[in-house]
Amino acid sequence: MFTTPLVIATLVAVTLGAVIGFLTSRRTTRLIIARLRDDLADKVWQLTHDPLTRLNNRAGLRAIHTAIAASEYRQIVTVLIDLDLFKEVNDAYGHDAGDDLLKATASRLTRLAALYNGHAARLSGDEFAVIAPLDATRLVHMALLFTNVIAEPVEIRTDDGPALLTVTASLGIAVASSTDLLEGVALHHADLAMYHAKKQGGNQHVLYRAGMTMPTRPPRRGPRLRDQRRSHSGGEA
């Protein structure tokens, strides 16, 4: 697991503790250092994780990508996962049911990513990502496994009690050099591929190929939240 933020938090806490040590007893100093380390680690966790699913958020994914890029791996697989008809689940069963579905998907993606020495993240709404070293990863096998596991029934909460719900996903998969930017290249290519999977009806994967462009007709009935943020900021989210 990527631990650099915790190491940084520890170094900061120890430095502060050295100063405090001049004014307090050794035992008190140890307690203060421990408390500072825990507080800093908690703040780092909040900055790099999604509170609902407890997956990495976009900032956490950037940090993990940086760590993988600094390792011996030369290529990284990026999988962008977008649940099909997630809005309909919220409309029909309410946001509690939607949250149940998101948390179940997050749990499954965590297990799946671990099979490939990778990490999962929730980027926004019902959009998730997994990055992993290419190594000996078989992309088609990986894509089929992800698609099938995500489509397994999920128990959700409804006004009438628990119910089983099956929701599929559209996957875009891209392979990029470890020196390529995460958002400018890897996620962008995976995003293009995911849109093609959406346009083709969902519940499938599409591998990015050189020269791929956005489908002529958008697969959604409205822009995603991150697309809206881009248009407001005039740049990339």
CSV table of N, CA and C in Angstrom, one decimal, residues 9-10 12-39:
chain,number,residue,atom,x,y,z
A,9,ALA,N,3.7,12.5,7.5
A,9,ALA,CA,3.1,12.9,8.7
A,9,ALA,C,3.9,12.6,9.9
A,10,THR,N,4.6,11.4,9.9
A,10,THR,CA,5.4,11.1,11.0
A,10,THR,C,6.6,12.0,11.2
A,12,VAL,N,6.8,15.1,10.3
A,12,VAL,CA,6.4,16.4,10.8
A,12,VAL,C,6.1,16.3,12.3
A,13,ALA,N,5.4,15.2,12.7
A,13,ALA,CA,5.1,15.1,14.1
A,13,ALA,C,6.4,15.0,14.9
A,14,VAL,N,7.4,14.2,14.4
A,14,VAL,CA,8.6,14.1,15.2
A,14,VAL,C,9.4,15.4,15.3
A,15,THR,N,9.4,16.2,14.2
A,15,THR,CA,10.0,17.5,14.3
A,15,THR,C,9.4,18.4,15.3
A,16,LEU,N,8.0,18.4,15.3
A,16,LEU,CA,7.3,19.2,16.3
A,16,LEU,C,7.6,18.7,17.7
A,17,GLY,N,7.7,17.4,17.8
A,17,GLY,CA,7.9,16.8,19.1
A,17,GLY,C,9.3,17.2,19.7
A,18,ALA,N,10.3,17.3,18.8
A,18,ALA,CA,11.6,17.7,19.3
A,18,ALA,C,11.6,19.1,19.9
A,19,VAL,N,10.8,20.0,19.3
A,19,VAL,CA,10.7,21.3,19.9
A,19,VAL,C,9.9,21.3,21.2
A,20,ILE,N,8.8,20.6,21.2
A,20,ILE,CA,8.0,20.5,22.4
A,20,ILE,C,8.8,19.8,23.6
A,21,GLY,N,9.7,18.9,23.2
A,21,GLY,CA,10.5,18.2,24.2
A,21,GLY,C,11.3,19.1,25.2
A,22,PHE,N,11.7,20.3,24.7
A,22,PHE,CA,12.4,21.2,25.5
A,22,PHE,C,11.6,21.7,26.7
A,23,LEU,N,10.3,21.7,26.5
A,23,LEU,CA,9.4,22.3,27.5
A,23,LEU,C,8.6,21.3,28.3
A,24,THR,N,8.6,20.1,27.9
A,24,THR,CA,7.8,19.1,28.6
A,24,THR,C,8.6,17.9,29.0
A,25,SER,N,8.0,17.0,29.7
A,25,SER,CA,8.7,15.7,30.1
A,25,SER,C,8.7,14.8,28.9
A,26,ARG,N,9.6,13.8,29.0
A,26,ARG,CA,9.8,12.8,27.9
A,26,ARG,C,8.5,12.1,27.7
A,27,ARG,N,7.8,11.7,28.7
A,27,ARG,CA,6.6,10.9,28.5
A,27,ARG,C,5.5,11.8,27.9
A,28,THR,N,5.4,13.0,28.3
A,28,THR,CA,4.4,13.9,27.7
A,28,THR,C,4.7,14.1,26.2
A,29,THR,N,6.0,14.2,25.9
A,29,THR,CA,6.4,14.5,24.5
A,29,THR,C,6.0,13.3,23.7
A,30,ARG,N,6.2,12.1,24.2
A,30,ARG,CA,5.8,10.9,23.4
A,30,ARG,C,4.3,10.9,23.1
A,31,LEU,N,3.5,11.3,24.1
A,31,LEU,CA,2.1,11.3,23.9
A,31,LEU,C,1.7,12.4,22.9
A,32,ILE,N,2.3,13.5,23.0
A,32,ILE,CA,2.0,14.6,22.0
A,32,ILE,C,2.4,14.2,20.6
A,33,ILE,N,3.6,13.5,20.4
A,33,ILE,CA,4.0,13.1,19.1
A,33,ILE,C,3.0,12.1,18.5
A,34,ALA,N,2.6,11.1,19.4
A,34,ALA,CA,1.7,10.1,18.9
A,34,ALA,C,0.3,10.8,18.5
A,35,ARG,N,-0.1,11.7,19.3
A,35,ARG,CA,-1.4,12.4,18.9
A,35,ARG,C,-1.3,13.2,17.6
A,36,LEU,N,-0.1,13.9,17.5
A,36,LEU,CA,0.1,14.7,16.3
A,36,LEU,C,0.2,13.8,15.1
A,37,ARG,N,0.9,12.7,15.2
A,37,ARG,CA,1.0,11.7,14.1
A,37,ARG,C,-0.4,11.2,13.7
A,38,ASP,N,-1.2,10.8,14.7
A,38,ASP,CA,-2.5,10.3,14.4
A,38,ASP,C,-3.4,11.4,13.7
A,39,ASP,N,-3.3,12.6,14.2
A,39,ASP,CA,-4.1,13.7,13.6
A,39,ASP,C,-3.7,14.0,12.2
